[in-house]
Every structure is written in structure tokens, then in C-alpha cells.
């Protein structure tokens, strides 16, 4: 016995030498472009191929036979299916792991590496696992590492190093994943002859069609056929191209089918986009994926050189690659017979044709890093570097199962077939999955299916189309030679693992799946499920039909997290003055969707400017609701805790809203602009919530009230002019009479500002200073802002940001809802004692607030001053009671530029809330500081500044 | 150096600005608009300067009859001597679009029109509160498919359709207002003109929405073009 020479080239060989080693002369159906050459590296060595080559076809053309090491035993693995499913061709490309090397097209400059092989693919030390395989049998994780439990993290760390998978470097560039929506009348899953025919028929019947094909070209098995098949392929492709209503997606996959034909389609190969997730809602789905050739289970069936007949035909006819030099072919069907012819035409010596239809068989394959000898059923041993198997088909019924169908096993055909009686109205099947026949029969059937799909999608009238039944051809049941071998190549699950699991009591196919992980690898059962069922059936003495199958769940093919996440839409909102803020160095603050100026470089200086002169702040994000109608006052009375019946025209009032449980929900001021016209403000973050709240009460509790609510938050650019010289500044630009006798505190006026009509002016004071909040029609916001800055230059006007505003309001003791309150803070815990009117007939939260008042045990909002004036306790620092228990927390704290000391607000237990009480504040670093409880108002407690 | 009050008054010629930045700014009708002129067939224009007036009234009563537009549809109506586009994008809500600078007059005309209905109605000028863009071209539905789950085919959303939905995660009123069709004719049987969509959202999200559309349309050759106004798109 002599070993067959395996083509090898020294590592220093020129790339072109490698590239030509196994490349055949031009083939009629080849998809490579021989006029051009692309260069790439495989484990650091330069190679070349042609456009149209897959990574693996280019390597195979260069004579490479091993592309990976297996999952558990690190056995050498080569080509098996030569398509997307190929479990032995997973590679790393650049920083992208787990690339399907037998599917991914070659591009210039690709850096391709084998995954988790050390020190090399050719010599992988972890292959020692194979020697210990008797100890690594089914469930060895559970059996070996279950105790002691504390060591599991260590076990896990070691086990992970054995996993056959690629790496994602931490510095990987983010991918670009896209998402789109589509509403085709018909989605056709599968672009073989049946899929193409169905698509054309549906389009001709008036439907819009999305034709989805996993491969890079339409045509299915016609692509690797003879002249007649290629002629038919050209004809069908021309028909598809002639229908503008057909959108063809190649290198794309229908991932799943959900209720009402919600169909996710993952499309690849789009320039500039890694993957695109198309969320399609289809009127009808035609499932036409063809058939998946099934591997044969026998000893040595995973050796490089053992391949499926369709893989051989792809390599020879699509990529012009000679797959070996001397072959044995095990055939049970015409596809295997055709493979023999293809091999002979490619110059491969066919040493033996083993015809299973005559009862012949293969027992085992022998070799180390590749096939060397085939052991036949009659005991003969044949030297070969290629063993081709053609033993049958798996119907990939996943999409049908997800549609509610329960395909049934047909022993005569040795495969599962759909049960038409259980398929929903809007799902149909065409092609090999539905039955057998020549191309004419498949096309005729698919044509009827396509027309019927268009009809069911509502695109053509008339009676239901009669769909002819496809015949089912006899096929021998060939699953296993009974000599061992692998059932699941992705997970390294052997036939012995299945029988062992059955012997241990895992006799349900669902349990076997979980115990052995068979069918759970990247091929997701398309290569393995039926063999798993067959081996289990043999082990348990049941039939395949009795054994049943595992559940086919979404997705049809593994999908990247990037594709599922898609492009993220995260809206951002800008004030009209944003360009000015950016030009003047504002530090941006992300506040929900809003981008706001946090400060302009010196928040303490901004505070001082407001206290001593004048400053302006962009408060556009403050929520604003336009309220109109004769019943607005009733609405306000219902939603606010205070009274609104007597608010006069031209007046403004502060109000607080509580939920039904009395918890503070939002606050703001509302001004009465006219007899039946009000403008309500809310917190910036609460604008949408309050709008929904108001509408909810109006639409559900009081639909009889005549009130119209319109959100106008960004209809106005809002500018707060604050400081003792604010009146002077505003007075230079407005025709509104600002005399304090005629425009006093908590009043509202409308008028012209900086030449802009219809401005709304509120005299309110969140900062504690004399201030005017000017609401300008938003298109003029930047103009008015710029005029204020220019006109107030001699007054020292400064812009101030959110941080300065926070300090100013803290000095004044004004609480912020959501900061000085939380989701449990009821009204009397928010310092609203004077505001809440329990004598009102009703308002939202009234019963709870009455109970809170009666209990009088709730925490209180207090002022807080550390005794050490230089210490600013971080917000959320805990306040301790005398026993060391938690008695409260700091809700707001800052260094006050006005007082030159630290100040704060706190939620504190009732018994410690008296002014003058000494408390202990525990800082996050564990230190304790002493502090004194004060009135919440730290600056201008009399309010003289506000009312000035 | 501070301006004198006189200088300040002199500088008070106000120019209104859209939330969407103009590549080539120029002033038209008191608004800063983009002077860019696209050459391709797929365009995005900022139509924010159009007067935008909201009407609230009972869903299907005398006010609806007076406006002549039902929920989910649009119509061009003569109001106060001006031709305006009215869209019924929300139940009991209409948006009237008019020429730039006509907001106050349009409010007055609508209030006069509705006064006789006896129904509780309100009319509010939202010209400054909303952003408005027009996406036009045969590929416009395809662009929208990148940012919106609605089926914008001719059969589901023909010319004259108005709806409120999420576009790139922003609440948006979408109004189909094709170019080259006459509403009373072609719209009833399917569009024959160039698909054209007005998209209307809260002002502060305008720049974001425009950017999202431009990104979604980049592969289809979407170009920015200048303000076009209400009527040029009509055939």
C-alpha cells in the first residue's frame, strides 16, 4: 500500500504557484473571473484567487485540504458541503470571527486565519484531546466539573481555551449594520429553479416579490449542471430580470417566519454595510429552499477528503477546482451519479463507484490529516484522497415548522415532507422541499404556487389556483454504516455519543439534543438533525417517525448581534440657540434627548454675574403646553394640588402635580394669557409625561370638558434673563412696560422683544433673582439671544448654563422634582406644606395627601450646611441618625459662590428635621462629617430680590 | 463695546431661522433658507418657513365638513383667498400649510371659517413650533423604508394620504403630496406622479430628522435642495 501524493508546496513558494495547483481549465458554469487576480493571506502566507472564488475555493485551488480544527477534539477538518453550512470551513478574517469560508467571497487583501489552533493549523497541540476522547464522552462537562462547585470558574476558564471559535479584538472597528422595512406581496425564500419560477409567476400575477437567495447567484443546483441545466438557468434568470416587480436579494437569508408573515431577512454583501436586517411584512411566503444534502455517518467520516456530492459538483463546476486526485464515490441517487461524471471530466481518477441502490456500502475512512484509504462494505480497501457521498437529502423545513406545520417522515423517500393540511393560508411550499421531479415539473409546480401566492396576497382575483402535486421519488434510507463516526461535525458529537445518551436514559430527541449539543452548532441542525434522529431511533428500537425531530426555532441561520441591533435611531433635540452655544465654548450636557449648555467654562463666575448683574440662560427645553377652552381652570384644579379658580388674566401661578398616590410628579408655572387661554410649563424631562397625563385625564375622566391641549415646547425659544439688572437689559429691547408696579412678580405679559412680536414674558424667579422668562417664537430665538448679548454688553451680561442655574436655585432653596424628590416622595415631603390645599373639593392625590398629613411621619425636605464649610457632601450621601442608622440622604449639594460655603438640600426623617439639629453625613469614602439642619432657603429668605 | 439703544433698535430686523442648518443661506420672505439647487431626481428640501396652523375640532362634525378634509387625508382648500394644504394627520386634528408669512392671517381665516360651526374648536399658529421637510423622487418610498415601518406603496398610502407615525424614532406627520398629479383624478386610482412626502415634526428634532433622512437616502443619491414652497410640486 502506498500513500497517494498530496500536492504540497514549500512555504516560500510564490503565490501564483499555489493558486494554480488544482485549478481546472475553464468550465461552462464557472463563476470566477479569470481575468483578474486577488491576493490574500492564509495563516500569514500569501495566496491568490479570482473574483468569484470563496475563501475556501481559492485555498482548495491552491491544494489546501485542511481549514480548521474541530470543536472538541481539534481534529483536522476540510471541505464537506462547500457552501454556507460547511462546518469545517469556519475561519477568522481580519478581526471578524467565525466567517463561513466556503461562502464568503474572496476580496483583495483579506487576512484569513484558522481559528484557535496552536501553534499551527497543521500541528495543533490540543488535538491531544482526541487521545482522551474516551474521557470526554457525552455529558462530560456535567459529570466531571459538577463538583466542587467553587472550582467551576477555573474549569470554565480552561475549557474556554479549547473552544473552536475566533476572536474579537478589543480594538475592533465598529461595523455598520443597517435596518430597513419592506412590504412585498410575496416573499420567496430560495432562489433555485422553483423559487425563480414562483417569483416570476407571482410578479406576472401583479404581486411585488422579494426573492431571497442564500448563495451569491440565483439558480440553485442548475448552476452546477450540464448544458441543459445551464440553458434552463439562463432562461429563468432572464425571466426574473424581466420582471421589475421582483426584488432579488442574493447572499441573503430569510431568518424566520413569525405571525402574520413578519419575516426578518438578513442581507449581506451590500457595499459599505456589514449586514442589513430587513423587516418584511409579506402577504404570502413561498418556502423554496431546496434540499440539503445529508452526510453519511461512518467511522472517519470527518477526515479531510470526505465530501458530499454537491460539494464536489460546486467545486468542479462553479470554481473550476479539482477536489482530489483519486476518488471513491458512494452514490444512492442521480446527484451522486452526476458527481462521478463531473470528477471524470475534471481528470480525477474514480477508483470505485459504490452504488447503495445495489446494496453496496462504505464502512470506514482511514487517514490522519486527510483521507488515505476507504474501507468498503465488502471489506476491500481502496486508496483514495477523496470520498464522495451521495446518500440522501434533508428537507430544511424550518420556516414551515415556524409557520405551524408539522412535516411528516416519508420512509419511501427517506426524508420529511410538509403536511399541506397544517400550513397556514399565507404560506406555501415549492421545489424539492415539496416533492421530486425534473426541472420542468418543479417549475410547473412552482409557477402554480407563485400564482396562488399572489392570489392569497390579494393581488389577483379569481378562484384558487390548482397546484399540481409533485411526485415523491423512492430513495434508500441511508443514515449510518453502524461503524461510528460523527453525527454533528460542528459540535464534535459522534454516533457513540448519541447511543450513550440513549443508554443513560436520554431517549427523547429533545433531551439528546440538550445533553449532547447535537444540532446546536452553526449549521443549526440542517446537516445533523435527521442523522441524530436516525441514530437515536436505531438505539431505542423506534422508527424515525416515532422518534420525531427537534424543534426548528428562529433563526434559520445564525445572525450577528449587529444585524439584530441594526442601526440605532437616537433622536437628539436642539434649541434654536445651539449654534451660538457651540460658537461660544459651551460644555454640552446631555439631558434626555436635549443637548444643553452645562456651562461656558466658569459656572461659579456665571452665578456671581447673575447675583450681581445680569445673566441669560437658554431654557428652551422647559415643557410648554398651550391650553385653550372654557374648562381649563377645572383641569388645572384637578391636576395641581393648589387652587386655580381665581387666577386672573395676566397672572402666573406655581403649581405641583401629584399622582394618585400623592407622589410628586411634576411642577411648573402656568400663566393665563386670555380668558380661555393658558400657557403651562413643566419640567424639561417631564414635558411628554405631563402632556400624556393631561390628555389621559381629559379623554378618560372628563371628556365633557372643553379643553384643547397642544404641546408647544419648541414653538418658543425660552430665555431667562436673571439678575438685578435684568429689567434694565430687557427694557432696552421690548415695548412691554416693565415697571414693577404694573408688571409685578408672578405676572405675565405679551409683546415685542428685539423686534419680534408675539413674545410671552413671565416674571418669575427660579434663580431667586429678579428675572424675566421670555418665550420667543422659536425661529427668532437666536436673533433675540444675540440681541440680548449685544445690547447688554455694557451691563456685563453673561450667558449661564445649567450648572450655574442649579447652584442659583439651590441657594434659593428651590427643589427640583426628580432630584430632591424621588419615586416615593409625597407632597408633604417635598416642602409643599403651604401649597397643598386639602380644603379643595378634589384633586389628583388628595386622599393620599390627607393621610400623609394626618400621619405626619414622612421625611421632610430640609436645608443642610456642613459645619466644615469647605466640605461638599456628594449628592446621595447618607445621613445617619444618632444610632448610626440611615435617616436620610443629601439630594442636592454645591459650593455656594454667593455664601462662600457648602450648602445642600436633604430628605431627612421627621424627628431630625427641625432647624438647628446636628446630624452626621457619611460620605461615599466612609468619612463622617457633621452638618446642621437649616431652612431650605439659603439666600434671600425674604424674597426681596425676587420681588424687586 | 456696548451698542447704544439706538444701535440696538436699528439692528432689530429679525430673521427667522429653521432648525435645519442651511448649506448656502439666503433670506426669503423673512426666513433664512437654503439656496442650494439639487441636480438629481431625489431631493430633500427644508420647508419649515411655510405657515403651519393647527386646528382642533370634533373628529367628524361640522368643522370637518367646513375644512373639507377627513382624517387620514389631505386636500387643497381656498381659505381667506389663499390656497392652503390641509392634512388630517390626527383624529380631530388638522394642519393647514400656507405660504411663508401668512400664519396670522391663516389663523384669522380659519377662526372665521369655524366660528359658524357651533363646535368647540381651536386654531393655533405652530409655524415656529414645527419643522417641515419635503422628500421627493421616485425613490422616496425606498428612503422612508430605511427609517419608518409604514408601507409607502401607492396602494397602501396613495397620494393624498396623511398619517402620524415614527420616523427614525421621532413622532412625525407624513403627508403624501405627489408632484404631477391632480388629487381628484389620479389619487383615487393610484399615483402617476412623482412621489413626494412632507414630513412634519417638533421643531427641536428637525435637524436630527433631516440628517436621518439624508443618511437613509445616501445610497439612493438623495440631495439637499433649497426651499420650494407649497405649490411648485403640483403638476
CSV table of C-alpha atoms in Angstrom, one decimal, chain A residues 527-676:
chain,number,residue,atom,x,y,z
A,527,UNK,CA,-26.8,18.7,8.4
A,528,UNK,CA,-27.3,16.8,11.6
A,529,UNK,CA,-30.9,16.6,12.7
A,530,UNK,CA,-32.1,13.7,10.6
A,531,UNK,CA,-28.9,11.7,11.3
A,532,UNK,CA,-29.3,12.4,15.0
A,533,UNK,CA,-32.9,11.2,14.9
A,534,UNK,CA,-31.9,8.1,12.9
A,535,UNK,CA,-29.1,7.1,15.2
A,536,UNK,CA,-31.3,7.6,18.2
A,537,UNK,CA,-34.1,5.7,16.6
A,538,UNK,CA,-31.8,2.8,16.0
A,539,UNK,CA,-30.5,3.0,19.6
A,540,UNK,CA,-34.0,2.9,21.0
A,541,UNK,CA,-35.6,0.5,18.6
A,542,UNK,CA,-38.1,3.0,17.4
A,543,UNK,CA,-38.9,4.3,13.9
A,544,UNK,CA,-37.8,7.8,12.8
A,545,UNK,CA,-41.4,8.9,12.7
A,546,UNK,CA,-41.9,7.7,16.3
A,547,UNK,CA,-38.7,9.4,17.4
A,548,UNK,CA,-39.7,12.7,15.9
A,549,UNK,CA,-37.5,15.7,15.4
A,550,UNK,CA,-36.2,18.6,17.5
A,551,UNK,CA,-38.0,22.0,17.3
A,552,UNK,CA,-36.8,24.3,14.5
A,553,UNK,CA,-36.7,27.7,16.0
A,554,UNK,CA,-35.7,31.1,14.6
A,555,UNK,CA,-33.3,32.0,13.3
A,556,UNK,CA,-32.8,29.9,10.2
A,557,UNK,CA,-29.1,30.8,10.1
A,558,UNK,CA,-27.0,32.4,12.9
A,559,UNK,CA,-27.4,36.1,12.8
A,560,UNK,CA,-24.9,38.6,14.2
A,561,UNK,CA,-25.8,40.7,17.1
A,562,UNK,CA,-25.0,43.7,14.9
A,563,UNK,CA,-27.7,42.8,12.5
A,564,UNK,CA,-30.3,42.3,15.2
A,565,UNK,CA,-29.4,45.6,16.8
A,566,UNK,CA,-29.4,47.3,13.4
A,567,UNK,CA,-28.9,51.0,13.1
A,568,UNK,CA,-29.8,52.8,16.2
A,569,UNK,CA,-32.0,55.8,15.9
A,570,UNK,CA,-31.4,58.0,18.9
A,571,UNK,CA,-33.1,61.4,18.4
A,572,UNK,CA,-31.4,64.5,19.7
A,573,UNK,CA,-33.0,67.8,20.2
A,574,UNK,CA,-31.5,71.2,19.9
A,575,UNK,CA,-32.5,74.7,21.0
A,576,UNK,CA,-32.6,77.5,18.3
A,577,UNK,CA,-29.6,79.0,20.2
A,578,UNK,CA,-27.5,75.9,19.9
A,579,UNK,CA,-25.2,77.4,17.1
A,580,UNK,CA,-24.4,80.3,19.5
A,581,UNK,CA,-23.7,78.0,22.3
A,582,UNK,CA,-21.3,75.9,20.2
A,583,UNK,CA,-19.5,79.0,18.9
A,584,UNK,CA,-19.0,80.3,22.5
A,585,UNK,CA,-17.5,77.2,24.0
A,586,UNK,CA,-20.4,75.8,25.9
A,587,UNK,CA,-19.8,72.5,27.5
A,588,UNK,CA,-22.6,70.3,26.3
A,589,UNK,CA,-24.9,68.5,28.8
A,590,UNK,CA,-26.9,65.6,27.5
A,591,UNK,CA,-30.3,65.9,29.3
A,592,UNK,CA,-32.5,63.2,27.9
A,593,UNK,CA,-32.7,63.9,24.2
A,594,UNK,CA,-31.7,67.5,24.7
A,595,UNK,CA,-28.3,68.9,24.2
A,596,UNK,CA,-27.9,71.9,26.6
A,597,UNK,CA,-25.1,74.1,27.7
A,598,UNK,CA,-23.9,72.9,31.1
A,599,UNK,CA,-21.6,75.9,31.5
A,600,UNK,CA,-19.4,78.2,29.5
A,601,UNK,CA,-16.2,77.5,31.4
A,602,UNK,CA,-16.8,79.1,34.8
A,603,UNK,CA,-20.1,78.2,36.5
A,604,UNK,CA,-19.2,79.9,39.7
A,605,UNK,CA,-18.4,83.1,37.8
A,606,UNK,CA,-21.7,82.7,36.0
A,607,UNK,CA,-23.5,82.5,39.3
A,608,UNK,CA,-21.8,85.7,40.6
A,609,UNK,CA,-22.7,87.5,37.4
A,610,UNK,CA,-26.4,86.7,37.9
A,611,UNK,CA,-26.3,87.7,41.6
A,612,UNK,CA,-24.5,91.0,40.9
A,613,UNK,CA,-25.5,92.0,37.4
A,614,UNK,CA,-27.4,90.1,34.8
A,615,UNK,CA,-27.2,86.7,33.0
A,616,UNK,CA,-29.2,84.9,30.4
A,617,UNK,CA,-29.8,81.2,30.1
A,618,UNK,CA,-31.4,79.1,27.4
A,619,UNK,CA,-34.3,77.3,29.0
A,620,UNK,CA,-36.0,76.2,25.8
A,621,UNK,CA,-36.4,72.6,26.9
A,622,UNK,CA,-38.8,73.6,29.6
A,623,UNK,CA,-42.0,71.8,28.7
A,624,UNK,CA,-44.8,74.1,27.5
A,625,UNK,CA,-48.5,73.2,26.8
A,626,UNK,CA,-50.9,75.6,25.2
A,627,UNK,CA,-54.3,75.1,26.9
A,628,UNK,CA,-57.5,76.5,25.4
A,629,UNK,CA,-61.1,76.3,26.3
A,630,UNK,CA,-63.6,77.4,28.9
A,631,UNK,CA,-62.8,74.5,31.2
A,632,UNK,CA,-59.1,74.9,31.6
A,633,UNK,CA,-59.4,76.2,35.1
A,634,UNK,CA,-61.3,73.0,36.1
A,635,UNK,CA,-58.5,70.9,34.6
A,636,UNK,CA,-55.8,72.9,36.5
A,637,UNK,CA,-57.8,72.5,39.7
A,638,UNK,CA,-57.9,68.8,39.1
A,639,UNK,CA,-54.3,68.2,38.3
A,640,UNK,CA,-52.5,70.7,40.6
A,641,UNK,CA,-52.5,70.5,44.4
A,642,UNK,CA,-53.2,74.2,44.7
A,643,UNK,CA,-56.1,76.4,43.6
A,644,UNK,CA,-56.6,77.9,40.2
A,645,UNK,CA,-60.1,79.1,40.0
A,646,UNK,CA,-59.2,82.7,40.7
A,647,UNK,CA,-56.1,83.1,38.6
A,648,UNK,CA,-56.7,86.3,36.7
A,649,UNK,CA,-55.7,87.1,33.2
A,650,UNK,CA,-52.1,88.3,33.2
A,651,UNK,CA,-51.2,86.3,36.3
A,652,UNK,CA,-48.9,83.4,36.7
A,653,UNK,CA,-49.0,80.7,39.4
A,654,UNK,CA,-46.7,78.0,40.5
A,655,UNK,CA,-48.2,74.5,40.7
A,656,UNK,CA,-47.3,71.0,41.6
A,657,UNK,CA,-48.8,67.8,40.2
A,658,UNK,CA,-49.0,64.7,42.2
A,659,UNK,CA,-50.0,61.2,41.1
A,660,UNK,CA,-52.9,59.4,42.7
A,661,UNK,CA,-50.6,58.0,45.4
A,662,UNK,CA,-49.7,61.6,46.4
A,663,UNK,CA,-46.2,61.3,45.0
A,664,UNK,CA,-44.8,64.4,43.4
A,665,UNK,CA,-44.9,64.1,39.7
A,666,UNK,CA,-44.0,67.4,38.1
A,667,UNK,CA,-44.1,71.1,38.8
A,668,UNK,CA,-44.1,74.4,36.8
A,669,UNK,CA,-45.8,77.6,36.4
A,670,UNK,CA,-49.0,78.3,34.4
A,671,UNK,CA,-49.9,81.7,33.1
A,672,UNK,CA,-53.3,82.9,32.0
A,673,UNK,CA,-52.9,84.7,28.7
A,674,UNK,CA,-56.5,85.3,27.9
A,675,UNK,CA,-60.0,84.5,29.1
A,676,UNK,CA,-59.8,80.9,27.9
